[in-house]
Amino acid sequence: MSRTRFDGLPPGKVVSHLGVMLLVSVVLGVVVSGLAIPFAGVLGFSARNVADTVDELPQELETEQLPQRTEIQDKAGRTIATLYDQNRVNVPLRQISRTMVESIVAIEDYRFYQHGALDLKGTVRALFTNQAAGGVTQGGSSITQQLVKLTLLNQADTDEERKAATDDTYGRKLKELRYAIALEKRHTKDWILERYLNTAYFGDGAYGVQAAAQHYFSTNAKDLNLRQAALLAGLVQSPEAYNPTRHAAQAKVRRDVVLDRMAGLSVITQAQADEASEMKLGLKVQEQPNGCVNSNAQFFCDYVVRWLKTDPALGETPEEREALIFNGGLTIRTTIDMGFQRAANESVRRHVYKDDLAVGALALVEPRTGNVRALAQSRPMGKKKGQTFLNYTVPKAYGDANGFQPGSTFKAFVLAAAIKQGVPLTRTFPAPNPGRFTLSEFETCDGNYQSSGTWEPGNSTSSSRNPNLYEGTRNSVNTFFVNLELETGICEPWTLARDMGIDLDESAQIPSFTLGVANVSPLDMAQAYATFAGRGLHCDARPVTQIQDVDGNVLKKYDKSCKQVLSGPVADAVNDVLRGVINGGFASALNPGQPAAGKTGTTNDNLSVWFAGYTPTLAGAATVAGVKANGNQDTLDFKSIGGYVRGSTSGSTTAGPIWGDTFKAIAQWLPDDDFVRPSSTDIQGLLIPVPSVGGLAYEEAKDRIEAAGFTAVRGSSRASRVRRGLVAYAFPSDSAGAGDTITLYISSGPRKRNNNNDDDDRPGNSGDNGDGNNGRGNDD
């Protein structure tokens, strides 16, 4: 047998290794046995000093949950995106092949099941073997010690903590050993080995044996064979140096070392080792996409993440919520329908190219649930030319884009307010071209609009001199709607738009409100028009239905949040009027072959054009807006859009085809439901008084509401003068259509009085009043 020679070692190396052996001896005597064994002071060490140092160390190592990748799924449970800081999927030891377990134990710590936290024999053996080889061929640390180091490094939050976890000092080694002893006392060997195999880094972005098996071999940890297991076991010593996707030759050499070691320990036969050594690496690399940029629903995915980061239930701060989303191993079930998403993607990108000086965007929302079915835009996610990280489909809070003026799509809110106030569908209003209006005659929530002077909007379309609600809407006549707004006032359409999901402040209460001058997003417009389709039931846009934790337990459910903001008969009347836009109006070419309604929108200078439309079961809003390379808005006129230079643009011809082609493609999956036909003259006569239920127990109030022909749902708690736990009030509280949803809000008792003595959260008692605006308004 050959003898290891040390005569060639420098004196410094000899002293260093003697020091390591000395430290091991001291630690064995002091830490493992717990006794202060007298030891002569060598190199400044004494048993008492070491014992004192050890006693000062923490007694336990807290092992936090390992970071694991999160999956975002569509409504059918199919993965549309994965999110992670570390690509890891934990698996129990029983789901790791026995061959993999034998391989890692053989090369890293073959006496793992025989020794405690420290393997003195293995440490000394590795010391002499590595010195003889002139490099590291065998590990000296036990698997438990390695797990401690990996854990400290994985749980380090700062550069200082990461440095402390990797410093090559005796102090760190002693600290690791104390932690290792604590782990051995607290956990079984199988637990430690399982944790180690799930913690270890295997290179190329793969953390843990399951992610490594999937990445390198497109298989699962439980199915790893000998050559695969030997390769993975060899990687943990130096994952990037032996990375088989970059250094195949070095990886094969290291794999064969593992095979020889297994044969030497009689884990496998020499013949098996030789046979496996003759094989190629057998890689079948499977990349694991990370982040929304790699999803086929990029901006829906981004919206999901941004939306969840606003939920306090997922953490106290946005940073904590983001950490949970990216490292919690969550399963996020969403509302997206990938069939709808693909149709939306294709339509948007067909009509607006990514390099155009314009952006096309589309949002799809399901009525009566608020489920967001698709979000698509012409510019994909990224940093290159023609790409962006701005999400133009959603409100600024979730996508950083400012939105665009919606133009005449806002006329629908004035139309709905007029019908709600009892204006017959057959009533006519003047439509002069141009019109001349005194600004102070318009009424806001604060009273008359505070501005002197006149406003002279013109019409870009033709109609009779006194159209009724059908004709005025079908032809989108500006001055007709300005006169209608004089009839309704600005306050009620503004309030209704807010109730239907449009994010507006008081500055939007201006005479040109009906012409759509406040910036909005396609998602806001889609959920607003979904309210019409849903017969007046508004449901907040909802991208997520539930979140499951890493063990499959439901962490949180996101129920739909709906409120009846228009009576069913009023919404039916709006739908009947807006059907005329598609049936014989400007947008007749967009008819998807199903009952449908909608409204076009065009703004001053053609900065943006819109089409918002819906069937009884799906609503969508499409926009095309001029956007320069620097992000500033610009006119669409004479721009190349979708391969054609447009001399002029409009909602029906530029944005409408995005909506139309999408709805034609998905009509096959939508039911052929029809709208409810309204009375043309007596909308108010179809309304039923809502019973007074304030002060009743919920069940009693529910019975009364349902006996009157309505649907009752339980709302949230509201401060009220009514005794806590009873119904504070119903909404709507005056009248509604048969079958409408009445929300019963539960009293939480009176809140602390403020200077205004307000102790009631009832709608209309919140002080939400407009402050007027001195703007001149905008025409179509």
CSV table of N, CA and C in Angstrom, one decimal, residues 109 121 125 151 158 263 265 350 393 426 453 468 542 572 574 598 622 644 652 675 692 727 729:
chain,number,residue,atom,x,y,z
A,109,ASP,N,-20.4,11.9,2.0
A,109,ASP,CA,-20.4,11.5,3.5
A,109,ASP,C,-20.8,10.1,3.6
A,121,LYS,N,-13.2,10.7,11.6
A,121,LYS,CA,-12.4,9.8,10.7
A,121,LYS,C,-12.4,10.3,9.3
A,125,ARG,N,-9.3,11.6,7.1
A,125,ARG,CA,-9.0,10.9,5.9
A,125,ARG,C,-9.0,11.9,4.7
A,151,THR,N,-27.6,26.4,4.7
A,151,THR,CA,-28.8,27.1,5.3
A,151,THR,C,-28.4,28.5,5.7
A,158,THR,N,-28.1,40.0,4.1
A,158,THR,CA,-27.2,41.1,3.8
A,158,THR,C,-25.9,40.5,3.3
A,263,ALA,N,-18.5,2.2,-6.4
A,263,ALA,CA,-18.0,0.8,-6.6
A,263,ALA,C,-17.0,0.5,-5.4
A,265,LEU,N,-17.0,1.5,-2.5
A,265,LEU,CA,-17.8,1.2,-1.2
A,265,LEU,C,-18.8,0.1,-1.4
A,350,ARG,N,-52.1,41.7,-35.0
A,350,ARG,CA,-52.4,41.8,-36.4
A,350,ARG,C,-52.7,43.2,-36.9
A,393,THR,N,-52.8,48.0,-20.6
A,393,THR,CA,-54.2,47.4,-20.5
A,393,THR,C,-54.8,47.7,-19.2
A,426,THR,N,-87.5,57.3,-26.5
A,426,THR,CA,-88.0,58.0,-27.7
A,426,THR,C,-87.9,59.5,-27.6
A,453,GLY,N,-68.7,82.1,-19.4
A,453,GLY,CA,-68.3,81.9,-20.8
A,453,GLY,C,-69.2,80.8,-21.4
A,468,ASN,N,-83.6,61.1,-31.3
A,468,ASN,CA,-84.0,60.5,-30.0
A,468,ASN,C,-82.8,59.7,-29.4
A,542,ARG,N,-61.4,41.0,-11.4
A,542,ARG,CA,-60.8,40.0,-10.5
A,542,ARG,C,-59.9,39.1,-11.4
A,572,ASP,N,-81.1,47.1,-19.3
A,572,ASP,CA,-81.7,46.5,-20.5
A,572,ASP,C,-82.0,47.6,-21.5
A,574,VAL,N,-80.3,50.5,-21.8
A,574,VAL,CA,-79.0,50.9,-22.3
A,574,VAL,C,-78.5,49.9,-23.4
A,598,GLY,N,-72.4,48.0,-28.2
A,598,GLY,CA,-71.1,48.7,-27.9
A,598,GLY,C,-71.1,50.2,-28.3
A,622,ALA,N,-61.2,47.9,-26.5
A,622,ALA,CA,-60.0,48.0,-27.3
A,622,ALA,C,-59.7,49.4,-27.6
A,644,TYR,N,-50.5,49.9,-42.6
A,644,TYR,CA,-51.2,50.8,-43.4
A,644,TYR,C,-51.0,52.2,-42.9
A,652,SER,N,-64.4,53.0,-34.8
A,652,SER,CA,-65.0,51.9,-35.6
A,652,SER,C,-64.0,51.3,-36.5
A,675,PHE,N,-80.0,39.7,-25.2
A,675,PHE,CA,-80.3,40.7,-24.2
A,675,PHE,C,-81.8,40.7,-23.9
A,692,SER,N,-87.7,48.1,3.1
A,692,SER,CA,-86.8,48.7,4.2
A,692,SER,C,-86.4,47.6,5.1
A,727,VAL,N,-78.6,44.5,10.1
A,727,VAL,CA,-78.4,45.1,8.8
A,727,VAL,C,-78.4,46.6,8.9
A,729,TYR,N,-78.1,48.8,6.2
A,729,TYR,CA,-78.9,49.3,5.1
A,729,TYR,C,-78.8,48.4,3.9
